Short mmCIF file of C-alpha atoms in Angstrom, two decimals:
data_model
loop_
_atom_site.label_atom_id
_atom_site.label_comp_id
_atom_site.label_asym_id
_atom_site.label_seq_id
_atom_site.Cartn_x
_atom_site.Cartn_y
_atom_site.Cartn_z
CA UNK A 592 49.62 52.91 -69.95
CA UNK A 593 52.90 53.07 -71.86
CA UNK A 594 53.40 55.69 -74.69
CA UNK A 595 51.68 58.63 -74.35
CA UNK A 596 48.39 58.18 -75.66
CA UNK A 597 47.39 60.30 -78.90
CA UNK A 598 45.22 63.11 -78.60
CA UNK A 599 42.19 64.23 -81.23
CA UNK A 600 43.11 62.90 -85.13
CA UNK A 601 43.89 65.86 -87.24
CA UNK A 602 41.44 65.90 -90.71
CA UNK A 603 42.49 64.28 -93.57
CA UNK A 604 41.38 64.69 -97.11
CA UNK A 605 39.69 60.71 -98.15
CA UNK A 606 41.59 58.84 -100.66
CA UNK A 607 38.33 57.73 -101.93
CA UNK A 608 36.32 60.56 -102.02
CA UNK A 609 37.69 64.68 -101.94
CA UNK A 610 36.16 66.20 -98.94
CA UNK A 611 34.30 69.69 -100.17
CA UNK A 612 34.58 71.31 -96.74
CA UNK A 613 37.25 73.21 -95.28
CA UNK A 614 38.90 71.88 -92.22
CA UNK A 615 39.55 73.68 -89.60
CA UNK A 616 42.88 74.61 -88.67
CA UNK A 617 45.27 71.62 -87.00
CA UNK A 618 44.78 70.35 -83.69
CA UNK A 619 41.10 72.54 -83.58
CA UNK A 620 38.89 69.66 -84.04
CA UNK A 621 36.33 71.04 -82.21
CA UNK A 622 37.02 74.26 -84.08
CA UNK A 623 34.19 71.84 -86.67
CA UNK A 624 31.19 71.74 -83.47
CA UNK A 625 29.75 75.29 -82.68
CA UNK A 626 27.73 73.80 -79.71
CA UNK A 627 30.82 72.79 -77.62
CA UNK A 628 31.89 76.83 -78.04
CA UNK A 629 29.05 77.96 -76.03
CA UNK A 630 30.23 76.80 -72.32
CA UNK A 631 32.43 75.37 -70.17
CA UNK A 632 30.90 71.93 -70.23
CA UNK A 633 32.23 68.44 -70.64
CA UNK A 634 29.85 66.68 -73.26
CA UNK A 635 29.79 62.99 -72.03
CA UNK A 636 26.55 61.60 -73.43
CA UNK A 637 27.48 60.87 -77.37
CA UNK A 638 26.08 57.64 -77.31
CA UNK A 639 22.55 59.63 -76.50
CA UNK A 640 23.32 62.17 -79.49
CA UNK A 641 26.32 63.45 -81.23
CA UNK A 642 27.18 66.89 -81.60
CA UNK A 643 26.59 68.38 -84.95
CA UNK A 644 29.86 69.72 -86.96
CA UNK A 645 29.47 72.84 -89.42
CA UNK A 646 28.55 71.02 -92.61
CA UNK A 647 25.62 69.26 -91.18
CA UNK A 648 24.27 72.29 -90.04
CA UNK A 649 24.78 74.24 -92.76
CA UNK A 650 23.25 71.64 -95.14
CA UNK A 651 20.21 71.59 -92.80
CA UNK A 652 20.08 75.60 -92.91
CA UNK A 653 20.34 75.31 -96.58
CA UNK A 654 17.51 73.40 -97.29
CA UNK A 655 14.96 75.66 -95.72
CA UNK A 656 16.95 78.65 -97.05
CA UNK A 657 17.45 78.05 -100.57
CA UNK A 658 15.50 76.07 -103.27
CA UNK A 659 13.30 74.46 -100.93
CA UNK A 660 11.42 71.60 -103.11
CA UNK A 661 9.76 67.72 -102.86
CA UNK A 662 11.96 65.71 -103.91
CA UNK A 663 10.54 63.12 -106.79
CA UNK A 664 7.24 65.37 -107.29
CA UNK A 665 7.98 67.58 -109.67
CA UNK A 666 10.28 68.17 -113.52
CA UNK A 667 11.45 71.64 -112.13
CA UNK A 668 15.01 72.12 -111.21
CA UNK A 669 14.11 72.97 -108.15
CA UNK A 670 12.75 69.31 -107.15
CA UNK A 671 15.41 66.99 -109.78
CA UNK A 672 18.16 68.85 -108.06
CA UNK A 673 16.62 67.10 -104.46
CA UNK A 674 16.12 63.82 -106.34
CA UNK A 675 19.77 63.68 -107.62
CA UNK A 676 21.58 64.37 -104.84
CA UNK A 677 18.99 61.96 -101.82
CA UNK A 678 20.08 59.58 -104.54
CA UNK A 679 23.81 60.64 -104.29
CA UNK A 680 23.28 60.41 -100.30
CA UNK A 681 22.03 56.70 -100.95
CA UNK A 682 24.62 55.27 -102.70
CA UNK A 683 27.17 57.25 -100.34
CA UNK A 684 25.75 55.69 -97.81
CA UNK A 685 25.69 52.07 -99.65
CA UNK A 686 29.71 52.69 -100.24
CA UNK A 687 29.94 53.84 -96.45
CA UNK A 688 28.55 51.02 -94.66
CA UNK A 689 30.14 48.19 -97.20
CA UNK A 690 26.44 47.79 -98.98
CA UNK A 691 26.68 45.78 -102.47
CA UNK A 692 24.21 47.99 -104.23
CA UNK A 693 22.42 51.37 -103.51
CA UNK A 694 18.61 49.68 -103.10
CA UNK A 695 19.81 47.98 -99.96
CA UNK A 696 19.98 51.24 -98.24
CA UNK A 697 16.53 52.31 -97.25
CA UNK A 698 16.00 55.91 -95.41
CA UNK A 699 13.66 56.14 -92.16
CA UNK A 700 12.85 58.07 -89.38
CA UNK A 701 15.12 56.76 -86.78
CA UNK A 702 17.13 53.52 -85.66
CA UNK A 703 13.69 52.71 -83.85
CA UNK A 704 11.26 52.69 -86.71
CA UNK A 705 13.98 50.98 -89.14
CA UNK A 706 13.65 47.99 -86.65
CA UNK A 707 9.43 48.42 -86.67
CA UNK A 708 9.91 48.24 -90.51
CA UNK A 709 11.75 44.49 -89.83
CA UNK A 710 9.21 43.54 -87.51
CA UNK A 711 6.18 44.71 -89.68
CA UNK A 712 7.42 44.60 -93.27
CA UNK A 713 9.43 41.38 -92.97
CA UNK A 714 7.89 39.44 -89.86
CA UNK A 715 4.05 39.94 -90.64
CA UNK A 716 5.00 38.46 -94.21
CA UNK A 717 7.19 35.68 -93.16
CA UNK A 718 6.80 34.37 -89.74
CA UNK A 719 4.52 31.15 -89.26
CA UNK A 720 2.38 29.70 -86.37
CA UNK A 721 5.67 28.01 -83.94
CA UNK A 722 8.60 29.89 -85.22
CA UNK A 723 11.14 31.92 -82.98
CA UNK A 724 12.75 34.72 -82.58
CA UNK A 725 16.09 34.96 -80.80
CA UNK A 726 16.35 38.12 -79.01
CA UNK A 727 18.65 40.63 -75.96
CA UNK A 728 16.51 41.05 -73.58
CA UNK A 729 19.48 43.25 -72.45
CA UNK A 730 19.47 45.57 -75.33
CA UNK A 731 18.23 48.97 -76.51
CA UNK A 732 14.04 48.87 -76.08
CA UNK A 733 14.18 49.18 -80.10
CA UNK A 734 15.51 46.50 -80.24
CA UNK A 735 13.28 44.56 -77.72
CA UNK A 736 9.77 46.17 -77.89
CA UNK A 737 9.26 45.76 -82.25
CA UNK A 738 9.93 41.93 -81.86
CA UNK A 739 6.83 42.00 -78.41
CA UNK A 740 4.93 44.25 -80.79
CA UNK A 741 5.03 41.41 -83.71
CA UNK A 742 4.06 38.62 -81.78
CA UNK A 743 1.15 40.35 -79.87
CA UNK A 744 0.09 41.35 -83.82
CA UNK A 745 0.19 37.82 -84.72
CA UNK A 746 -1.16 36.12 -81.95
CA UNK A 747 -4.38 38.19 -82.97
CA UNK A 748 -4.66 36.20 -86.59
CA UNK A 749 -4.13 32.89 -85.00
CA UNK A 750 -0.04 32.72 -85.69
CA UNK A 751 2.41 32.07 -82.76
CA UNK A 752 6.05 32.99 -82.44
CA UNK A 753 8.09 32.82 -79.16
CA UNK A 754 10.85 34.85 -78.12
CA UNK A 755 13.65 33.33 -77.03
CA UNK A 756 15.90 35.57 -74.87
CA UNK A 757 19.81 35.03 -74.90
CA UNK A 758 22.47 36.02 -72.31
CA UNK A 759 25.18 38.81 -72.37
CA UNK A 760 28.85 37.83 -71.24
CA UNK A 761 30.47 39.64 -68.62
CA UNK A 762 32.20 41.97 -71.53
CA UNK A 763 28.82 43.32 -72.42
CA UNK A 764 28.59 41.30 -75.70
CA UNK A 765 26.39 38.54 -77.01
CA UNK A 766 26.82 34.75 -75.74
CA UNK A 767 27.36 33.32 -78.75
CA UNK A 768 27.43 29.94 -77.16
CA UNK A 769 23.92 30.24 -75.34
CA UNK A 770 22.66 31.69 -79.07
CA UNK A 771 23.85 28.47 -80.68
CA UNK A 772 22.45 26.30 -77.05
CA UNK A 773 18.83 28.05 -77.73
CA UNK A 774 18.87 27.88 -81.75
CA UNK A 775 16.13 25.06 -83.15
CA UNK A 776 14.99 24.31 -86.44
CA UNK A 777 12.26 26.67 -85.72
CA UNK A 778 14.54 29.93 -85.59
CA UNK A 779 13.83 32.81 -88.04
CA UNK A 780 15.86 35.60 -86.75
CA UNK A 781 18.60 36.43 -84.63
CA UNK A 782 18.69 40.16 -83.39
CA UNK A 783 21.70 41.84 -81.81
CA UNK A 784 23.25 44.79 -80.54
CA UNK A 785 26.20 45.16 -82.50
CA UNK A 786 27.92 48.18 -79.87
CA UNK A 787 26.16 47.50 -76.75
CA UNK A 788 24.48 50.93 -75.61
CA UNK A 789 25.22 50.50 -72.13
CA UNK A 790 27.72 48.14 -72.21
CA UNK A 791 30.19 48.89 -74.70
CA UNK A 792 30.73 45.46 -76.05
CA UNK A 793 31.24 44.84 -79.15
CA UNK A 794 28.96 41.69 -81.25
CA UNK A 795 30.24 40.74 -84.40
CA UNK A 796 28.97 37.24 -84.04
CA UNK A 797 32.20 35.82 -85.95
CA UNK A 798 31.53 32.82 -83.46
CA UNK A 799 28.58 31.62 -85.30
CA UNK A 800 29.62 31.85 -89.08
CA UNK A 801 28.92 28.46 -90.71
CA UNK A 802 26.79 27.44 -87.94
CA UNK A 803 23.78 29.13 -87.89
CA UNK A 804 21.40 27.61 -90.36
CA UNK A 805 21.03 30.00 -93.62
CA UNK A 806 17.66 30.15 -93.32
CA UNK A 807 18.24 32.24 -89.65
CA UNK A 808 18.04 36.10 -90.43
CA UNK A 809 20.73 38.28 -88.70
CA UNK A 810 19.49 42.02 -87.54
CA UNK A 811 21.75 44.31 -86.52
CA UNK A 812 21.63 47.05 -84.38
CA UNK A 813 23.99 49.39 -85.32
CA UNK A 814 22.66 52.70 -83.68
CA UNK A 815 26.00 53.58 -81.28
CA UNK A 816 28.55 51.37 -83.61
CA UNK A 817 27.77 53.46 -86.76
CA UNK A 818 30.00 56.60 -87.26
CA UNK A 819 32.29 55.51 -84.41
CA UNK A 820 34.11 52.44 -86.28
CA UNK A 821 34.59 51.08 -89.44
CA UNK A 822 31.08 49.25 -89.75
CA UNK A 823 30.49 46.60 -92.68
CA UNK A 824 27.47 44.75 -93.32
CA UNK A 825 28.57 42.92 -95.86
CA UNK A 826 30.90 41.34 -93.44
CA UNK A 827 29.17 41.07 -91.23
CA UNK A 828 26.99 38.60 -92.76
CA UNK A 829 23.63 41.28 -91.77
CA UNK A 830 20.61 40.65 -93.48
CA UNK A 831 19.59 43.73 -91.82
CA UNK A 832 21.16 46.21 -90.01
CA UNK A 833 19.96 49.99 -88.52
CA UNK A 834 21.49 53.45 -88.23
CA UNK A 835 20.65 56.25 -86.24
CA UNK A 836 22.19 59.46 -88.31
CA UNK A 837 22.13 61.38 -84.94
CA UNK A 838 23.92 59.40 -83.46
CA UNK A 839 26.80 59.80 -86.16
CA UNK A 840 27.30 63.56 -86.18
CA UNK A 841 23.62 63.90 -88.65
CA UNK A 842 20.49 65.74 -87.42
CA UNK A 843 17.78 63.69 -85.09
CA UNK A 844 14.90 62.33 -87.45
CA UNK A 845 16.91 60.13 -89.97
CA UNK A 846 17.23 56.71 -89.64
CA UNK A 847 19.28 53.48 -92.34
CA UNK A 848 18.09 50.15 -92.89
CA UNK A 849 20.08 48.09 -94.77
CA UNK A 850 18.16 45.44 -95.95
CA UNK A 851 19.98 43.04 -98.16
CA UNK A 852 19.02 42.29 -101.72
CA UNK A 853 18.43 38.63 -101.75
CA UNK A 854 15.27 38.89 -99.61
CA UNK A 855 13.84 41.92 -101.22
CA UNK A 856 11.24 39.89 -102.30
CA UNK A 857 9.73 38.93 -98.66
CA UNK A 858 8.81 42.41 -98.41
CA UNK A 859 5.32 43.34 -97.39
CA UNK A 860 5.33 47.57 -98.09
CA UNK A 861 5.85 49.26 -94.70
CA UNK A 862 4.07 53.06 -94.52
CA UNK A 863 2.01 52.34 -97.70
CA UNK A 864 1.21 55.32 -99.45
CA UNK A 865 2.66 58.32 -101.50
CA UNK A 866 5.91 57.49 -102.72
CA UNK A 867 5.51 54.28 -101.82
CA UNK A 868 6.19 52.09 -104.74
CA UNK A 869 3.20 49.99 -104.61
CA UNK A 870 0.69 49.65 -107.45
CA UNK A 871 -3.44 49.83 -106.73
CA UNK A 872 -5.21 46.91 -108.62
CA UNK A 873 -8.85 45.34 -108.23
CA UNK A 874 -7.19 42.75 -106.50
CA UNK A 875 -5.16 44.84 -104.48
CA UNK A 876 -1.99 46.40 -103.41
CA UNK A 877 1.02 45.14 -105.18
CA UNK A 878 4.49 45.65 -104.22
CA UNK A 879 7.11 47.69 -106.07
CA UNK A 880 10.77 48.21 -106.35
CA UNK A 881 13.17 48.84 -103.57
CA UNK A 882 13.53 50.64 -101.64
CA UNK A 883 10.49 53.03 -102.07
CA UNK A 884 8.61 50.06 -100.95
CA UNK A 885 9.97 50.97 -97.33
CA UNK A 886 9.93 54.40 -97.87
CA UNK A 887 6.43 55.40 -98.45
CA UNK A 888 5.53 59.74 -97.82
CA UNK A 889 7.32 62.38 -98.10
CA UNK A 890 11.46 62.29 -97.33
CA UNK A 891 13.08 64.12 -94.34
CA UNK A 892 15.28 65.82 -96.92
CA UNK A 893 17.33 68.19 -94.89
CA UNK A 894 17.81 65.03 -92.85
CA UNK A 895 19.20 62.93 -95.46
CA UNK A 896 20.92 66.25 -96.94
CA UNK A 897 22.61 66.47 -93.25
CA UNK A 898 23.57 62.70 -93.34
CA UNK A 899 24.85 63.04 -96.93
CA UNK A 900 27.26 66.04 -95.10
CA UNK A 901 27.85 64.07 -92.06
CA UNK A 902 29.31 61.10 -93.80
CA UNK A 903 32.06 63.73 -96.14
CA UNK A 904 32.93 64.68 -92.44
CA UNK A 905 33.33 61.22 -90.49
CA UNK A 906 35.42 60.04 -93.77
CA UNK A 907 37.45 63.41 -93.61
CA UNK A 908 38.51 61.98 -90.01
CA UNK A 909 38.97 58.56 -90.82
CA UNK A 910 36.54 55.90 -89.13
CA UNK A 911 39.91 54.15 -88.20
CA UNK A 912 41.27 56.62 -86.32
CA UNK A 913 38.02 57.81 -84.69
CA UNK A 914 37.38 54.38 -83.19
CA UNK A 915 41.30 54.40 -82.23
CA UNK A 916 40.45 57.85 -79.96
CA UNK A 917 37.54 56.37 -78.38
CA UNK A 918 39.64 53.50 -77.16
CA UNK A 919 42.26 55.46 -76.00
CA UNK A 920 39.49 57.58 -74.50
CA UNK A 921 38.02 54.07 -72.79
CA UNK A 922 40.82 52.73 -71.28
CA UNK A 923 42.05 56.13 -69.38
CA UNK A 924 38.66 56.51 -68.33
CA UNK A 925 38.19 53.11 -67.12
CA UNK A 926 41.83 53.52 -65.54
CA UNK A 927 41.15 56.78 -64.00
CA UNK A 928 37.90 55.28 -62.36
CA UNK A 929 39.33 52.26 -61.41
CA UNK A 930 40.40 52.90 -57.90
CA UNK A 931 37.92 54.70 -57.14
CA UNK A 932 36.33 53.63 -53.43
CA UNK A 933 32.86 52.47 -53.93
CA UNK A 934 32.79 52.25 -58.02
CA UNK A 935 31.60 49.10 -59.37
CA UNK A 936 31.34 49.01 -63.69
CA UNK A 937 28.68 47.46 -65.28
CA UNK A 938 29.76 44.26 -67.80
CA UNK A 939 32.19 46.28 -70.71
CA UNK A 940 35.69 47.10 -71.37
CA UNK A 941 36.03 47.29 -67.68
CA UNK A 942 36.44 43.62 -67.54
CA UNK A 943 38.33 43.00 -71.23
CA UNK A 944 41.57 40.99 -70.88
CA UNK A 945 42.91 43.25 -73.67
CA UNK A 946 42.77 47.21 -74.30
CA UNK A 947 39.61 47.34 -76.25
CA UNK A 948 36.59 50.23 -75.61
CA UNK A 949 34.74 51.81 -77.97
CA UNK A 950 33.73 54.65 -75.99
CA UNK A 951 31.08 53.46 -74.07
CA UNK A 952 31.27 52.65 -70.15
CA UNK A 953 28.63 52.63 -67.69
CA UNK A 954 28.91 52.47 -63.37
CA UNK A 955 27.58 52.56 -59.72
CA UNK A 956 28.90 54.41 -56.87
CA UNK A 957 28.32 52.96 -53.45
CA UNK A 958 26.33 55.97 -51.77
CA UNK A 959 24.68 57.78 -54.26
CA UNK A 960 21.75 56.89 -56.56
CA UNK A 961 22.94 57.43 -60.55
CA UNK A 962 20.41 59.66 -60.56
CA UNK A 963 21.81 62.18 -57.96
CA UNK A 964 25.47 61.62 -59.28
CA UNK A 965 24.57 62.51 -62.24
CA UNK A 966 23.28 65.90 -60.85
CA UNK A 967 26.10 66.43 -58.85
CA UNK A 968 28.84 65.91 -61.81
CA UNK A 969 26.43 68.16 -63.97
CA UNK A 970 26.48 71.06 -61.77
CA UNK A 971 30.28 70.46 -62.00
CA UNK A 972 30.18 70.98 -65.64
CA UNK A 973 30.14 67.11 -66.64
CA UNK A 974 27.29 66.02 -68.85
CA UNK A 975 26.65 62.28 -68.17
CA UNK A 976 23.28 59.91 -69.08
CA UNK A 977 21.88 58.19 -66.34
CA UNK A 978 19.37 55.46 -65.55
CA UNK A 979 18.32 52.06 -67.03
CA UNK A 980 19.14 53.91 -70.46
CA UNK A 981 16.16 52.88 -72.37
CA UNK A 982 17.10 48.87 -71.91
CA UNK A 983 13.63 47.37 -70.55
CA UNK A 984 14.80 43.97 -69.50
CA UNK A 985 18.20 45.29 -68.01
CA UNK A 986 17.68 43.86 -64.81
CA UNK A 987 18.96 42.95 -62.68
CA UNK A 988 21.23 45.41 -64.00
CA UNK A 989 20.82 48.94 -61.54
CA UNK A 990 20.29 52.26 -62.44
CA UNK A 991 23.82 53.66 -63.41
CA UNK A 992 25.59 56.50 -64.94
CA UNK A 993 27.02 56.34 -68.68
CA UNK A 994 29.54 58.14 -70.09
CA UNK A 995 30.40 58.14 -73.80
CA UNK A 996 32.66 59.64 -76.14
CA UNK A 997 33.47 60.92 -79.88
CA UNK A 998 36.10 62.20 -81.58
CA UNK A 999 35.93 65.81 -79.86
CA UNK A 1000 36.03 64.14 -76.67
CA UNK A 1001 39.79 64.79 -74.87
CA UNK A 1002 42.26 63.13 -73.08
CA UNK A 1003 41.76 66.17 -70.26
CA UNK A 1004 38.36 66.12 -70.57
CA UNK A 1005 38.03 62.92 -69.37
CA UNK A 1006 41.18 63.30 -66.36
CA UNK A 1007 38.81 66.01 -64.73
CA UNK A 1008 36.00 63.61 -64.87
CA UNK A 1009 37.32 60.92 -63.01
CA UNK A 1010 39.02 63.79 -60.86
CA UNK A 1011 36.15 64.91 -60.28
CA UNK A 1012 33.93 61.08 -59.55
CA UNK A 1013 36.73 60.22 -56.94
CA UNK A 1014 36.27 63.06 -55.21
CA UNK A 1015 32.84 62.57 -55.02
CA UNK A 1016 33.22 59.01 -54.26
CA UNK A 1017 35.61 59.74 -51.39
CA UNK A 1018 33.18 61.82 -49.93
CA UNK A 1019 29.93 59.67 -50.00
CA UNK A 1020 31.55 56.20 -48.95
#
């Protein structure tokens, strides 16, 4: 593999903005997650959920120990404290991701209903009788199922749309060419994986810049690419683009939607209610501001409070040098697996030309179902996903068994795993 690869990135203090935790001492990085104290067990399943450092815990803790409020209900301290800082978490999150201006950052329940707020809030209010959607059938069911869900809801009131599914190269990333073969002057949107979830490829669709017509939409699933690598949607030329804050080191229940300024005003309100930024008149509901028109009811404010901590930490490491571990992570995994009798890899980094991974890499082994491997390597300690991993048109892709990394992932971590799988291997083929 030529020079020694580099273990876990020591903290660093951002340039940009002073981190207001206290790292832990050198070369302890995992000194920061509690969780991987408590046993001997090799956490392999980050693209499922991250593990949650100190801060984000804390922050969670000190929401329902201290000053608990609404925020935006009430003139007391108490509640404009909240206010300020979700704000402060929203523009932090704006500067984060590469957003132009804090309104494009709207805060949900999850990666999955940010994509049900594209479908409903943008698709119910846009989409007419014969237009198309260009779709993975490949991808994360989130990504897949909203987009069903939309055209089933239109087809009711008399309106159309067809989904048109596009193919996945064997790298596990998007065809660009059979996107631009199946694009007509009927497409509306374009929606993509942009880190595959079982795949590992990475979708920046750079291929199609100045020749998709303007009028296509780009949506961006961002659920396993956030928090692992520099991610901006400014860049990449999103129109929307979702976030699961779990998934980058925040607590479960707190999803991002970027939704881009210019077409703000296509917006039906999704969730339409308190807090909701629509007006009642006689003649009905009319919409507000951004981006309380997406955000309607109360907040999950230890949620965003945890995101809010969980981005000070990810910057504190360096998004650069966190995606530069998970490919060094990658490619001895795929190497260590390799040669393994009976071990076939699913379309990824396996089959790169170069020495990309982004810590994602999914396989069969000849013998065993994924579902009893993945038994067998977690009574050995090894803590894998396995399955069709939530992707409803994967086939004819099989079960398999998908292992994923983060930063607290090591370089001996992942030599006893594929130890371990070619033992295993050798024994059932």
């Amino acid at each position: 593999m030529g020079s020694p690869a580099p273990g876990p990135p020591a903290l660093r203090r951002s340039a940009a903005r002073p981190n207001p935790y206290a790292p832990p001492p050198p070369g302890s990085v995992r000194a920061l997650f509690p969780a991987l104290a408590e046993g001997p067990e090799v956490y392999l399943d980050s693209a499922s959920t991250t593990q949650k450092p100190r801060p984000v815990i804390e922050a969670v803790h000190r929401y329902h120990s201290s000053r608990t409020a609404n925020a935006g209900r009430g003139t007391y301290r108490w509640a404009t404290g909240l206010t300020t800082r979700i704000a402060e978490v929203r523009a932090h999150t704006a500067e984060f991701l590469g957003a132009a201006h804090a309104d494009e950052i709207v805060f949900a329940s999850g990666a999955t209903a940010a994509l049900n707020a594209v479908a409903l809030s943008w698709g119910l209010a846009n989409l007419a009788d014969g237009d198309e959607i260009l779709y993975n059938p490949r991808d994360h069911a989130a990504n897949v199922h909203p987009w069903f869900h939309l055209r089933d809801l239109l087809a009711r009131f008399g309106r159309r749309i067809t989904l048109i599914p596009y193919a996945t190269t064997a790298l596990g990333e998007a065809d660009t060419a059979d996107i631009l073969a199946k694009t007509t002057p009927h497409t509306r949107l374009l929606t993509a994986s942009h880190l595959h979830h079982v795949y590992g490829g990475l979708t920046t669709l750079e291929e199609l810049r100045g020749r998709l017509d303007p009028g296509v939409l780009v949506c961006l699933d961002c659920s396993q690419s956030g928090g692992h690598l520099p991610v901006d949607v400014t860049a990449l030329g999103a129109d929307f683009a979702v976030f699961a804050a779990h998934k980058m080191f925040g607590a479960p229940g707190t999803g991002i939607l970027f939704c881009r300024r210019a077409i703000h005003d296509r917006l039906l309100p999704f969730l339409p209610g308190g807090n909701s930024g629509v007006t009642l008149t006689d003649a009905g509901l009319v919409p507000g501001k951004m981006p309380e028109l997406l955000e309607g009811g109360t907040h999950n404010i230890p949620g965003i409070l945890a995101l809010g901590a969980a981005l000070e930490v990810l910057e504190s490491f360096g998004l650069d040098e966190i995606a530069e571990h998970d490919r060094v992570l990658t490619r001895r995994l795929i190497d260590g697996l390799r040669d393994a009798p009976g071990l076939e890899f699913l379309p990824g980094p396996a089959y790169a030309p170069c020495a990309t991974g982004h810590g994602i890499v999914s396989f069969t082994l000849a013998g065993i179902s994924a579902a009893d491997l993945g038994f067998v390597l977690g009574e050995a300690g090894f803590l894998v996903r396995t399955g069709l991993h939530c992707a409803p048109g994967a086939d004819p892709d099989p079960d398999s068994v998908r292992v994923s990394t983060h930063l607290y992932t090591t370089l001996d971590e992942i030599d006893r795993f594929t130890d371990c799988v070619t033992t295993i291997a050798e024994e059932v083929t």
